[in-house]
Coordinates of C-alpha atoms in Angstrom, one line a residue:
Chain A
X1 CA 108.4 113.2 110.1
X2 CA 104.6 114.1 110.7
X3 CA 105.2 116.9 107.9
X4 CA 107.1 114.4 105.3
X5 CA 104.1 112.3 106.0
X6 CA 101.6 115.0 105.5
X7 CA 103.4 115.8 101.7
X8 CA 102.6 112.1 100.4
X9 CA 99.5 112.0 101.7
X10 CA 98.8 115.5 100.1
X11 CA 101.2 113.5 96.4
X12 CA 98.6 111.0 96.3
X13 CA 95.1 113.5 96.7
X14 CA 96.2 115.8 94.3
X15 CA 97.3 112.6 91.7
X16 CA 94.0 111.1 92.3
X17 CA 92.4 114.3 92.1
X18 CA 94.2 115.2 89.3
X19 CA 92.5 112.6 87.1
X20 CA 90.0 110.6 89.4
X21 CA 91.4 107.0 88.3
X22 CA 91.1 105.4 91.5
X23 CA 87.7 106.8 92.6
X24 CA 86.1 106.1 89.1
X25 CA 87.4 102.5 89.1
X26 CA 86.0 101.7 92.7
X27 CA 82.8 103.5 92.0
X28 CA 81.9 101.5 88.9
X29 CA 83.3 98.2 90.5
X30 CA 80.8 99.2 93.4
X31 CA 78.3 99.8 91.1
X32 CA 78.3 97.2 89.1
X33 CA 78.6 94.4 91.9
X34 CA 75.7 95.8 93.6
X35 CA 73.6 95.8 90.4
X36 CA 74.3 91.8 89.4
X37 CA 74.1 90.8 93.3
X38 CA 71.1 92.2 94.2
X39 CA 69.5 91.8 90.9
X40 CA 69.6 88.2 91.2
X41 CA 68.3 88.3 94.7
X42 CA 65.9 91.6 94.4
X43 CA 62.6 89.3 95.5
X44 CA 64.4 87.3 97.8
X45 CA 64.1 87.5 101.7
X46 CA 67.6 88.8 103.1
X47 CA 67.8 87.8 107.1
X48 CA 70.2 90.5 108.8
X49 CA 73.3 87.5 108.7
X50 CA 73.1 87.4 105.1
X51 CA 72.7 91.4 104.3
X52 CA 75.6 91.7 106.5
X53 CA 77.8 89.1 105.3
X54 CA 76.8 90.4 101.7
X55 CA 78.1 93.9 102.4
X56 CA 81.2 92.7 103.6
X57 CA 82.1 90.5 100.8
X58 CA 82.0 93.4 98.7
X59 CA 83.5 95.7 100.7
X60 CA 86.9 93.3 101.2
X61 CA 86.5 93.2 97.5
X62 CA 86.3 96.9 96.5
X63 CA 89.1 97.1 99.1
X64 CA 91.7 94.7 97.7
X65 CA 90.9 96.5 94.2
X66 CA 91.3 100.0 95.5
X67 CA 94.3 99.8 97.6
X68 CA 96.4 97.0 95.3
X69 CA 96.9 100.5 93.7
X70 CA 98.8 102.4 96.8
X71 CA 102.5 101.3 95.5
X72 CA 101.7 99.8 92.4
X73 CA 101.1 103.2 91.3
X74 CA 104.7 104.1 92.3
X75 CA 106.3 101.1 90.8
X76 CA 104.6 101.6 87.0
X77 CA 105.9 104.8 87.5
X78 CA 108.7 104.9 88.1
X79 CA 108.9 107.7 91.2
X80 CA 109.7 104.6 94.1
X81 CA 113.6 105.7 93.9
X82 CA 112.1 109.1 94.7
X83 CA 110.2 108.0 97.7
X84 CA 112.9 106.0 98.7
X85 CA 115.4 109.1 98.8
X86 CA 113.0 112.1 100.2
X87 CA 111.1 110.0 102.5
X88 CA 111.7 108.0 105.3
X89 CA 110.0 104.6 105.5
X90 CA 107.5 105.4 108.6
X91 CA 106.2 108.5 106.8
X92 CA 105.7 106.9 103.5
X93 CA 103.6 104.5 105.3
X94 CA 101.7 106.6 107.0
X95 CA 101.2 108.5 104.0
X96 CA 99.8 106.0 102.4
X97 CA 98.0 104.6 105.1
X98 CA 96.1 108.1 105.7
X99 CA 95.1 108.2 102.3
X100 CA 94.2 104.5 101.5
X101 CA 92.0 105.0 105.2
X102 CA 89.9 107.9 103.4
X103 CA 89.7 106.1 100.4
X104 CA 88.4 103.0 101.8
X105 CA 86.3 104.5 104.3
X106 CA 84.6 106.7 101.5
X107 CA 84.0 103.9 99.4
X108 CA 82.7 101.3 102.2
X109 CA 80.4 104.3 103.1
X110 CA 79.1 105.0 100.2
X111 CA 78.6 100.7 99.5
X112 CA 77.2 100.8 102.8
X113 CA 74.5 103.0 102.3
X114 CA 73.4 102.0 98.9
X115 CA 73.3 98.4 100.2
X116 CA 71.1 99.3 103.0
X117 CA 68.8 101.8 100.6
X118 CA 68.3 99.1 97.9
X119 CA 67.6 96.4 99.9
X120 CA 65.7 98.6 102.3
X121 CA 66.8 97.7 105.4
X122 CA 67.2 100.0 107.9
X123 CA 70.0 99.7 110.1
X124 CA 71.0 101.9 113.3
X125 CA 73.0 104.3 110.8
X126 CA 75.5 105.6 114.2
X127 CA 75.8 102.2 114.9
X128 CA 77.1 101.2 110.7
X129 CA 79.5 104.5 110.6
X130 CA 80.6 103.8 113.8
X131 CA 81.6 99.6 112.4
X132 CA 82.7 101.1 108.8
X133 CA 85.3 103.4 110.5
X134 CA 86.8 100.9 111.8
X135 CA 86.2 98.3 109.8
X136 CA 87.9 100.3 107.5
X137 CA 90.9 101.1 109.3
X138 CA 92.1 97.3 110.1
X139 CA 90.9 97.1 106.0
X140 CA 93.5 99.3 105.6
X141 CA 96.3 98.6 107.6
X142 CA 96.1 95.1 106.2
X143 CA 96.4 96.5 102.8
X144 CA 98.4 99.1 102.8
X145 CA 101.6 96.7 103.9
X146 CA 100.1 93.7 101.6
X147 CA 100.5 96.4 98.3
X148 CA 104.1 97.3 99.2
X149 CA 104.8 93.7 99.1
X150 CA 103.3 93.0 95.8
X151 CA 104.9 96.3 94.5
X152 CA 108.0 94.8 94.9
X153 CA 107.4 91.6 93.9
X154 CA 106.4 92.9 90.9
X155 CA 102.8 92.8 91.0
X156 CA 101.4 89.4 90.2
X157 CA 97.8 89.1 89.5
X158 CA 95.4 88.1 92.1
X159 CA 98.6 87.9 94.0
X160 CA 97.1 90.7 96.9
X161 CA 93.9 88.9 96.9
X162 CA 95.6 85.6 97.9
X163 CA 97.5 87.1 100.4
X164 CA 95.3 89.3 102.2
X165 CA 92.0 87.3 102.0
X166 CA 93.0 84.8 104.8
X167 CA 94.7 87.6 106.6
X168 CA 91.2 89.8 106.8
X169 CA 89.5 87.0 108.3
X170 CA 89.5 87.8 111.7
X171 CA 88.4 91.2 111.0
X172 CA 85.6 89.7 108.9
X173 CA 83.7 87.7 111.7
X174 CA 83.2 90.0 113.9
X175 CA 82.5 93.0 111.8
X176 CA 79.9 90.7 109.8
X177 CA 78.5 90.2 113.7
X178 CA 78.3 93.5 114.7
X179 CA 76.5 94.9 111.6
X180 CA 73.8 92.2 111.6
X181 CA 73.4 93.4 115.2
X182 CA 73.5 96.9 113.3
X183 CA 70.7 95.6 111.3
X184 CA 68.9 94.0 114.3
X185 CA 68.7 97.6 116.3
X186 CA 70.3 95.9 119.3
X187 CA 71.5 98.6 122.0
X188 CA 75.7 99.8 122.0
X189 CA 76.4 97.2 124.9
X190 CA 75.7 93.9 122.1
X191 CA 77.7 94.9 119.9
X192 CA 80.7 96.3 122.2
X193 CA 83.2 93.5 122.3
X194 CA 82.7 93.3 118.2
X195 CA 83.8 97.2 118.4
X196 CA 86.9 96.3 120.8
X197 CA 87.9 93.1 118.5
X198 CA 87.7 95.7 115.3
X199 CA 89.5 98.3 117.1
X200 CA 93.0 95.6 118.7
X201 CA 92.7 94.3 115.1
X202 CA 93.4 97.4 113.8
X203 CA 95.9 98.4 116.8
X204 CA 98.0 95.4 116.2
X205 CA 97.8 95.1 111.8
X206 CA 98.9 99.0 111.8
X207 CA 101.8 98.2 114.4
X208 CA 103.0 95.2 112.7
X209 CA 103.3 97.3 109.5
X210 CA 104.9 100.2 111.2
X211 CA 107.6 97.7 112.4
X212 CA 107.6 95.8 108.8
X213 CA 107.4 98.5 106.7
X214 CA 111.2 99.5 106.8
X215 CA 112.1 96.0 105.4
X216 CA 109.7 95.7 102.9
X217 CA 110.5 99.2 101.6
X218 CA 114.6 99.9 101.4
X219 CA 115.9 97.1 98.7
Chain B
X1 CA 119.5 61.9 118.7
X2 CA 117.3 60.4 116.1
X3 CA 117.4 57.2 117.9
X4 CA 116.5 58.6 121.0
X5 CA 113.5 60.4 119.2
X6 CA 112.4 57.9 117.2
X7 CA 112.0 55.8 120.4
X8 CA 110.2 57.9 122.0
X9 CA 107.9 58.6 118.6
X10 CA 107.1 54.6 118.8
X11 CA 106.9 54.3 122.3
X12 CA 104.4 57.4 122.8
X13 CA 102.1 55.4 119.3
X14 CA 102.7 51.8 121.1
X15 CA 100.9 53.3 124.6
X16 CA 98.9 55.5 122.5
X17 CA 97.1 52.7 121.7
X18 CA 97.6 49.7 123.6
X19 CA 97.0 51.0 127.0
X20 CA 93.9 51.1 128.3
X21 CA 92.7 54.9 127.9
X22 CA 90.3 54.2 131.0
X23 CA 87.3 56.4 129.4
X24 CA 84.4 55.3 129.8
X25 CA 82.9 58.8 129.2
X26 CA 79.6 58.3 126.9
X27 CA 80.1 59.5 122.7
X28 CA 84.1 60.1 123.5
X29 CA 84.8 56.2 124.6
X30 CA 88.0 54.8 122.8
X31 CA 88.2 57.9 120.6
X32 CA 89.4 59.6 123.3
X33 CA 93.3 58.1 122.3
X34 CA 93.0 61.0 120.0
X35 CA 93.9 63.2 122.2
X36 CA 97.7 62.1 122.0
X37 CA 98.2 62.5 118.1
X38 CA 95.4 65.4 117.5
X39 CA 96.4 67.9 120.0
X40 CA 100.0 67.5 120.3
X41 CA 99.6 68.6 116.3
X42 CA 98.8 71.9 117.2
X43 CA 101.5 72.3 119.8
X44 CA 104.2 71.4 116.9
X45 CA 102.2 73.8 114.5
X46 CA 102.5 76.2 117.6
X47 CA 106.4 75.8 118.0
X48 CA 107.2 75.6 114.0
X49 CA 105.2 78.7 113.3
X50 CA 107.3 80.5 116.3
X51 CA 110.4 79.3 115.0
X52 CA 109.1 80.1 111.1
X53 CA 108.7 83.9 112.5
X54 CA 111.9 83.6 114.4
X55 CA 114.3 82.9 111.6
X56 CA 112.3 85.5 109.8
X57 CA 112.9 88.2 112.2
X58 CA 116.9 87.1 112.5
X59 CA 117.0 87.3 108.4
X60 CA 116.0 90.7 108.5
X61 CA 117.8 91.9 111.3
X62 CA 121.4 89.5 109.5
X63 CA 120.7 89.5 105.5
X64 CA 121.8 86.0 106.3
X65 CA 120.1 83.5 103.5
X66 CA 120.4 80.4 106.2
X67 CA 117.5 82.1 108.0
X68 CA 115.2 82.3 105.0
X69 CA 115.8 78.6 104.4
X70 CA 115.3 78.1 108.7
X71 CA 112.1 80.0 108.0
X72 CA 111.0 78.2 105.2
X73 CA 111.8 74.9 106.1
X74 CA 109.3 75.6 109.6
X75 CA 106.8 76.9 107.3
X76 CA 106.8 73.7 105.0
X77 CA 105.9 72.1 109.0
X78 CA 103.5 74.7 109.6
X79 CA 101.5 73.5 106.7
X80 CA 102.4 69.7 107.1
X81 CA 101.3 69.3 110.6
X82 CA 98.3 71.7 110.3
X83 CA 96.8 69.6 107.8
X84 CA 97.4 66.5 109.9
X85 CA 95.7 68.1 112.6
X86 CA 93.1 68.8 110.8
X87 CA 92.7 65.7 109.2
X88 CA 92.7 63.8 112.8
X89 CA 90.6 66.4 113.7
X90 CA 87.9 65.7 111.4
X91 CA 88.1 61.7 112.0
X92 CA 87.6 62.4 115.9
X93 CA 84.6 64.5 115.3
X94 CA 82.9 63.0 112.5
X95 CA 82.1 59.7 115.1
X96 CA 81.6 61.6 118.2
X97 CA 80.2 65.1 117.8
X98 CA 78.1 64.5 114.9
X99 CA 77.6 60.6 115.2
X100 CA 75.4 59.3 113.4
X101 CA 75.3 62.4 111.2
X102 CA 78.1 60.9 108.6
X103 CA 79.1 64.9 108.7
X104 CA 83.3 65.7 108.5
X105 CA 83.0 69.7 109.4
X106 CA 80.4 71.9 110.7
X107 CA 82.2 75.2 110.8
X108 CA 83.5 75.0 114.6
X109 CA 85.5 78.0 115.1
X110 CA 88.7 76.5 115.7
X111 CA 88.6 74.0 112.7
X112 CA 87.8 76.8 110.7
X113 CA 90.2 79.5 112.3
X114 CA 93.1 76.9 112.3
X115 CA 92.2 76.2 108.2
X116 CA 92.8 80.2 107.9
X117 CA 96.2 79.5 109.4
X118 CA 96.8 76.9 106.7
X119 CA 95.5 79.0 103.9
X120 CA 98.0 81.9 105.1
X121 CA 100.8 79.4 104.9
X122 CA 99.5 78.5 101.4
X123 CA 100.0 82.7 100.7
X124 CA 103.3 82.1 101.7
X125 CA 104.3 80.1 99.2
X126 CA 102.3 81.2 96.8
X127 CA 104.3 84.9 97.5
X128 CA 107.9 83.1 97.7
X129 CA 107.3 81.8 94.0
X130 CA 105.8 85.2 92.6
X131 CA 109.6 86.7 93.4
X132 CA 112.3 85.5 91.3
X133 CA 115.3 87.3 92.6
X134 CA 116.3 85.3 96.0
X135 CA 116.9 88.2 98.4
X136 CA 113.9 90.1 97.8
X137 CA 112.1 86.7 97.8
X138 CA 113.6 86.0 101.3
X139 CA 112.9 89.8 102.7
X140 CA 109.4 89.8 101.5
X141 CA 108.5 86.3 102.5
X142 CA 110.0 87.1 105.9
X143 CA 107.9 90.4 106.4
X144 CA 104.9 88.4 105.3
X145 CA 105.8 85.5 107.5
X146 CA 105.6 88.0 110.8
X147 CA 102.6 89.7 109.5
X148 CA 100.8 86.8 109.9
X149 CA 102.4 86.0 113.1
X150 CA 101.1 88.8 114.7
X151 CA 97.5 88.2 113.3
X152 CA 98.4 84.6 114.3
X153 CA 96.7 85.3 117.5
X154 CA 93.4 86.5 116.5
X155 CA 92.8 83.6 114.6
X156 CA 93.6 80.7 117.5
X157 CA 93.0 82.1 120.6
X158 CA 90.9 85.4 120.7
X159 CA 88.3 84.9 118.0
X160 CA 87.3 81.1 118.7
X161 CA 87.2 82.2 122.7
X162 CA 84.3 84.5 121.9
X163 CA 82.2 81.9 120.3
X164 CA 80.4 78.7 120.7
X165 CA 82.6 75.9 120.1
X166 CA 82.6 72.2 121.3
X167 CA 86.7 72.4 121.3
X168 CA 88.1 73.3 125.1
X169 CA 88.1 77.1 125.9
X170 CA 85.3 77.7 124.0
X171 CA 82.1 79.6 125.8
X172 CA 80.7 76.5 126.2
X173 CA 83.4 73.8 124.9
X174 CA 83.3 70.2 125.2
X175 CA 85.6 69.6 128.1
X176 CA 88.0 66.9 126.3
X177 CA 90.9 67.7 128.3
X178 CA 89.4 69.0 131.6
X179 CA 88.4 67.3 135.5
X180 CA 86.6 64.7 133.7
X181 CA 89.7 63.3 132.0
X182 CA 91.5 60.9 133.3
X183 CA 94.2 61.5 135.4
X184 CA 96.4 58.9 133.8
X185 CA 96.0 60.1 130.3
X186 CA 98.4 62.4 131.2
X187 CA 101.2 60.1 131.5
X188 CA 101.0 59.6 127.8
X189 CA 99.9 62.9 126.7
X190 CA 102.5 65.2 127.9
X191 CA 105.4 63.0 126.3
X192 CA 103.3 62.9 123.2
X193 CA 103.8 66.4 123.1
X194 CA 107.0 66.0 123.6
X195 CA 107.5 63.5 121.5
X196 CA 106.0 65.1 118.2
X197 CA 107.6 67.9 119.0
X198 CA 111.3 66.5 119.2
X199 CA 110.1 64.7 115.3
X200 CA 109.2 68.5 113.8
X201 CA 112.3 69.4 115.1
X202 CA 114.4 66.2 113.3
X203 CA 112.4 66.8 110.1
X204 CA 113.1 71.0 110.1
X205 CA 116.5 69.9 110.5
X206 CA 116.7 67.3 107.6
X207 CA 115.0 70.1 105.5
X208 CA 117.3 72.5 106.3
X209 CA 120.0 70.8 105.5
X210 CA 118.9 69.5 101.8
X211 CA 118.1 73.3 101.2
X212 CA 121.8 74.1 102.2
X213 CA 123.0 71.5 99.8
X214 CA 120.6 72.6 96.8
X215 CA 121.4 76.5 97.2
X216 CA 125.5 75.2 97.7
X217 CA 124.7 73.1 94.4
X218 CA 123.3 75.9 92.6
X219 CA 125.6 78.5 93.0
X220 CA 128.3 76.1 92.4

């Protein structure tokens, strides 16, 4: 199990190391949302509230972009059947899940900080990594199930967007709270039940999918 | 039984509003008959999403297609009596928490939280018609249906608690059904509950059965 889950984790680095198509596409996503958004606001005041909010937007967007990819990938071509046979369910999701989580974690890092840099604020930077990581991992887990529905039904368009927009909310609010407290340099304690919401978001997204996964996966 | 229910339906709307609601409560006055078609909305959308993420969990554990048209049916309630709720929901605050203001929504946590729930419902159609073949439409609508069912609870009870909010069990919420109510109110509320209730349930089962009849018609 843990070893069958280590081998597609290990499929999907070496593919996207291999030729880069994921990283590349998120990178100039990132880069060129960042440039238009705060090149129309570069002499505008930001309060914390809107940096934050800001910063999330385009981190659930570079998200949905990103890991829309996870089974896609599989379906277009063709290797699913594969999967299907070598694999059992929970340790393809895992898989997956353990890569989409570095993925998305790199890239909301790497937003993070060039947000923060060019609009130069500076927030408590423990405090952001600490809010990323597990911003990222509910991010994830939302994703990573939403993808193998789409997969199979034949990936639609904006069809991930619709459905896992609503679905991130309540990991939006209060990660948008705690990382305008981020950007405020309040103390650990303000920003605690934020980090405990993040963290049972995550808990319960990841479960769900565990327990879904099965169904979603064997035709 | 749809005698009995539509009785009770009209008798719960005759006291609704003939009966003297005894509030004389500053702002909340004769608004506060509201409370017997507004909240009772949310206890149906309550019981039909349950019973949407039910028959989803029963089609996946029994392939059987009558769940996925159980499921949908409640899901085609969800969405019904949500937006009643909020519609009623708007009304009631647009003449006594912003009175005056001529304002419809400001953003209160649980309007917004409960439109989420709506909007997911929306995904769920929107997902049932991107699949043509119909029993990977009904497995992936059903895994859908209790992924959202186990976010359901973020969304209506643990995220609005946490914030400022002028609906009941918010930090600081505008007690409309608390000690200050009166007592009496009660008497009316609770069998509105019941009431609106025992009308989802008719309507899920009227759906349910035209589905049956279209799918038998089709395959036919």
């Amino acid at each position: 199990m843990f070893q069958s889950t280590l081998a597609v984790f290990q499929k999907d680095m070496r593919l996207e190391i291999r030729n880069r198509f994921g990283i590349n596409t998120v990178l100039m996503f990132l880069a060129a949302t960042l440039f238009i958004l705060l090149f129309s606001i570069r002499n505008e005041r930001l309060t914390e509230g809107l940096t934050a909010s800001l910063i999330w937007l385009v981190l659930v967007f570079t998200a949905v972009i990103a890991l829309g990819r996870a089974f896609i990938a599989e379906a277009e071509q063709q290797t699913m059947l594969l999967l299907q046979i070598h694999a059992k369910p929970t340790a393809v999701y895992s898989g997956k899940l353990l890569f989409n989580f570095l993925f998305i974690w790199i890239s909301t890092l790497i937003a993070a900080t060039l947000f923060c840099v060019l609009t130069n604020s500076s927030p408590t930077w423990s405090m952001l990594f600490t809010i990323l990581t597990l911003g990222a991992l509910g991010l994830s887990g939302t994703t990573t199930l939403l993808s193998a529905i789409i997969a199979k039904a034949g990936n639609k368009g904006a069809l991930l967007a619709v459905l896992a927009l609503p679905l991130l909310f309540p990991l939006l609010l209060p990660a948008v709270a705690a990382t305008k407290s981020a950007l405020l340099d309040v103390s650990w304690r303000m920003i605690q039940d934020e980090l405990v919401t993040l963290l049972s978001f995550a808990g319960t997204v990841i479960t769900a999918s565990v327990l879904l996964f099965e169904y979603v996966w064997n035709d | 039984m749809k005698i009995a229910i539509s009785l009770l339906v009209t008798t719960v709307l005759c006291a609704g509003f003939l009966l003297s609601a005894a509030t004389n409560l500053p702002i909340l006055e004769q608004s506060a008959r509201n409370l017997y078609f507004h909240v009772p909305m949310w206890f149906v959308m309550m019981s039909m999403s349950g019973l949407s993420a039910w028959h989803a969990f029963k089609y996946l554990k029994t392939q059987d297609l009558s769940h996925d048209i159980k499921s949908e049916a409640a899901m085609q309630l969800v969405v019904l009596f949500g937006v009643i709720g909020l519609v009623t929901g708007m009304m009631w605050a647009r003449f006594t928490w912003y009175i005056g203001t001529g304002k419809f929504w400001n953003w209160d946590p649980k309007q917004t939280f409960a439109l989420f729930q709506v909007l997911v419902c929306g995904a769920y159609f929107v997902l049932r018609e991107a699949v043509q073949q119909e029993r990977s439409k009904a497995r992936l609508a059903a895994a859908y249906n209790l992924f959202a069912f186990a976010i359901l609870p973020f969304t209506l009870f643990v995220l609005p608690r946490r914030m400022q909010s002028l609906h009941p069990g918010g930090q600081d919420g505008m007690p409309a059904f608390d000690k200050i109510t009166d007592p009496t109110m009660r008497y009316i509320f609770y069998p509105a509950i019941i009431a609106f209730i025992a009308i989802a349930w008719w309507l899920w089962t009227q759906r349910v059965r035209t589905k049956k009849i279209e799918m038998h018609l089709a395959h036919q």
